[in-house]
């Protein structure tokens, strides 16, 4: 008899994700990819009373379903409150005070379900001078202190790495970590709790090493002039002939030796790696040498050589070559859900209401026409007593 397939680690965990911008959908995506059942709560369309047919702009919808609730409608809120006792996690993407304005205070939510984990992810801290202000990744990164350490030397300004650090790493990923810790605590206490996450503190936490390294020789100089921020010529990116780049990270002497051997620069620079006064000349020599050959040539030179020198792969070429995007971690006994090649490269999106009624039936046995109806595009309670 064939053994049954192992269950993913979060199988049986039920999540309501209030629709928001990228960071909280990323939290929900991580939970869904590892087996949690995730329903995104969408708002009704303001321009139509019919069911939507077009996905929202949310790209992080893999393995999720959707229902539409109007949280300004008493009937929709009644349905939500009836559902919450059957839910493990509620993800709140709103700025401070929004849930409370909808009569969904933390105390009220936990009274409905003492085992509920409420994950609140904001941009700025929920206290302090920026609490009520709007912002985006660059703003959160700026007031975390991390942005000041990123980019080329002055007089050029700091340079943010897209919206990866604050939105996704410091925000969505840190929020997911908090949720997992709260789930572990619940196994002992039997009670849920509030997970407070914000992108400022999350980004600052990611920058712990760089912040502490300021008091050492690793990062004690101005931006762009340190060992790991582009200041060292053997830790940077170089342009190749005909386009493309090679990334160099030859910090250790044995790797640096292999690097200059491959570049044909042993005589000039082989024993001078950490002579800072020569770094700009070394950088110029590296730039000149990398520029005379193509990226493909350099891949052949350094292929199989421990020189910490690798090509900078473009996402387009990776997709064309069928590169396999894998889960964040691989678990030997309880692997996450499989992500197909198409899902890894293209988001099909999620239409508001798509798949949600089926999941509601799986969770609590509810059916349209018996337990709920749809009014003005949103689910509403049909029989409050029954729910």
Short mmCIF file of N, CA and C in Angstrom, two decimals, residues 4 13 21 44 74 100 113 122 156 192-193 213 221 244 268 270 283 334-335 339 355 385:
data_model
loop_
_atom_site.label_atom_id
_atom_site.label_comp_id
_atom_site.label_asym_id
_atom_site.label_seq_id
_atom_site.Cartn_x
_atom_site.Cartn_y
_atom_site.Cartn_z
N UNK A 4 0.75 7.68 2.08
CA UNK A 4 0.06 8.91 1.73
C UNK A 4 1.06 10.05 1.63
N UNK A 13 -4.47 25.20 8.93
CA UNK A 13 -4.48 26.57 9.45
C UNK A 13 -5.32 27.44 8.51
N UNK A 21 -2.03 46.24 0.19
CA UNK A 21 -0.96 46.35 -0.78
C UNK A 21 0.04 45.21 -0.59
N UNK A 44 -16.08 45.42 -2.11
CA UNK A 44 -16.93 45.42 -3.30
C UNK A 44 -16.52 46.53 -4.24
N UNK A 74 -23.33 46.48 8.01
CA UNK A 74 -23.57 45.69 9.23
C UNK A 74 -23.75 44.21 8.90
N UNK A 100 -10.54 49.64 14.21
CA UNK A 100 -11.36 50.15 15.32
C UNK A 100 -12.52 50.99 14.80
N UNK A 113 -12.98 35.04 19.46
CA UNK A 113 -12.16 33.85 19.31
C UNK A 113 -10.86 34.04 20.09
N UNK A 122 1.92 47.46 9.73
CA UNK A 122 1.86 48.86 9.30
C UNK A 122 3.21 49.26 8.72
N UNK A 156 26.63 61.52 -4.33
CA UNK A 156 25.44 60.81 -4.81
C UNK A 156 24.56 60.47 -3.60
N UNK A 192 -4.61 32.86 21.52
CA UNK A 192 -4.03 33.67 20.47
C UNK A 192 -3.44 34.95 21.04
N UNK A 193 -3.01 35.84 20.16
CA UNK A 193 -2.45 37.12 20.59
C UNK A 193 -2.34 38.04 19.39
N UNK A 213 28.28 46.81 12.79
CA UNK A 213 29.58 46.83 12.12
C UNK A 213 30.13 48.24 11.98
N UNK A 221 33.31 53.57 7.76
CA UNK A 221 33.55 54.71 6.87
C UNK A 221 32.24 55.20 6.27
N UNK A 244 25.92 42.91 -20.06
CA UNK A 244 25.97 41.91 -19.00
C UNK A 244 27.02 42.26 -17.97
N UNK A 268 50.30 42.24 -10.80
CA UNK A 268 50.02 43.60 -10.38
C UNK A 268 49.36 43.67 -9.00
N UNK A 270 48.29 40.60 -6.92
CA UNK A 270 48.18 39.36 -6.16
C UNK A 270 48.41 39.49 -4.67
N UNK A 283 40.36 48.88 -8.76
CA UNK A 283 39.02 48.88 -9.37
C UNK A 283 39.12 49.23 -10.87
N UNK A 334 7.75 17.62 5.61
CA UNK A 334 6.47 18.31 5.42
C UNK A 334 6.66 19.45 4.42
N UNK A 335 6.90 19.09 3.15
CA UNK A 335 7.20 20.12 2.15
C UNK A 335 6.01 21.04 1.88
N UNK A 339 4.89 24.80 -6.61
CA UNK A 339 4.67 25.97 -7.45
C UNK A 339 5.10 25.62 -8.87
N UNK A 355 -13.37 31.45 -5.83
CA UNK A 355 -13.04 30.31 -5.00
C UNK A 355 -13.45 30.42 -3.55
N UNK A 385 -29.17 34.40 13.28
CA UNK A 385 -29.27 33.43 14.37
C UNK A 385 -28.58 32.12 13.99
#
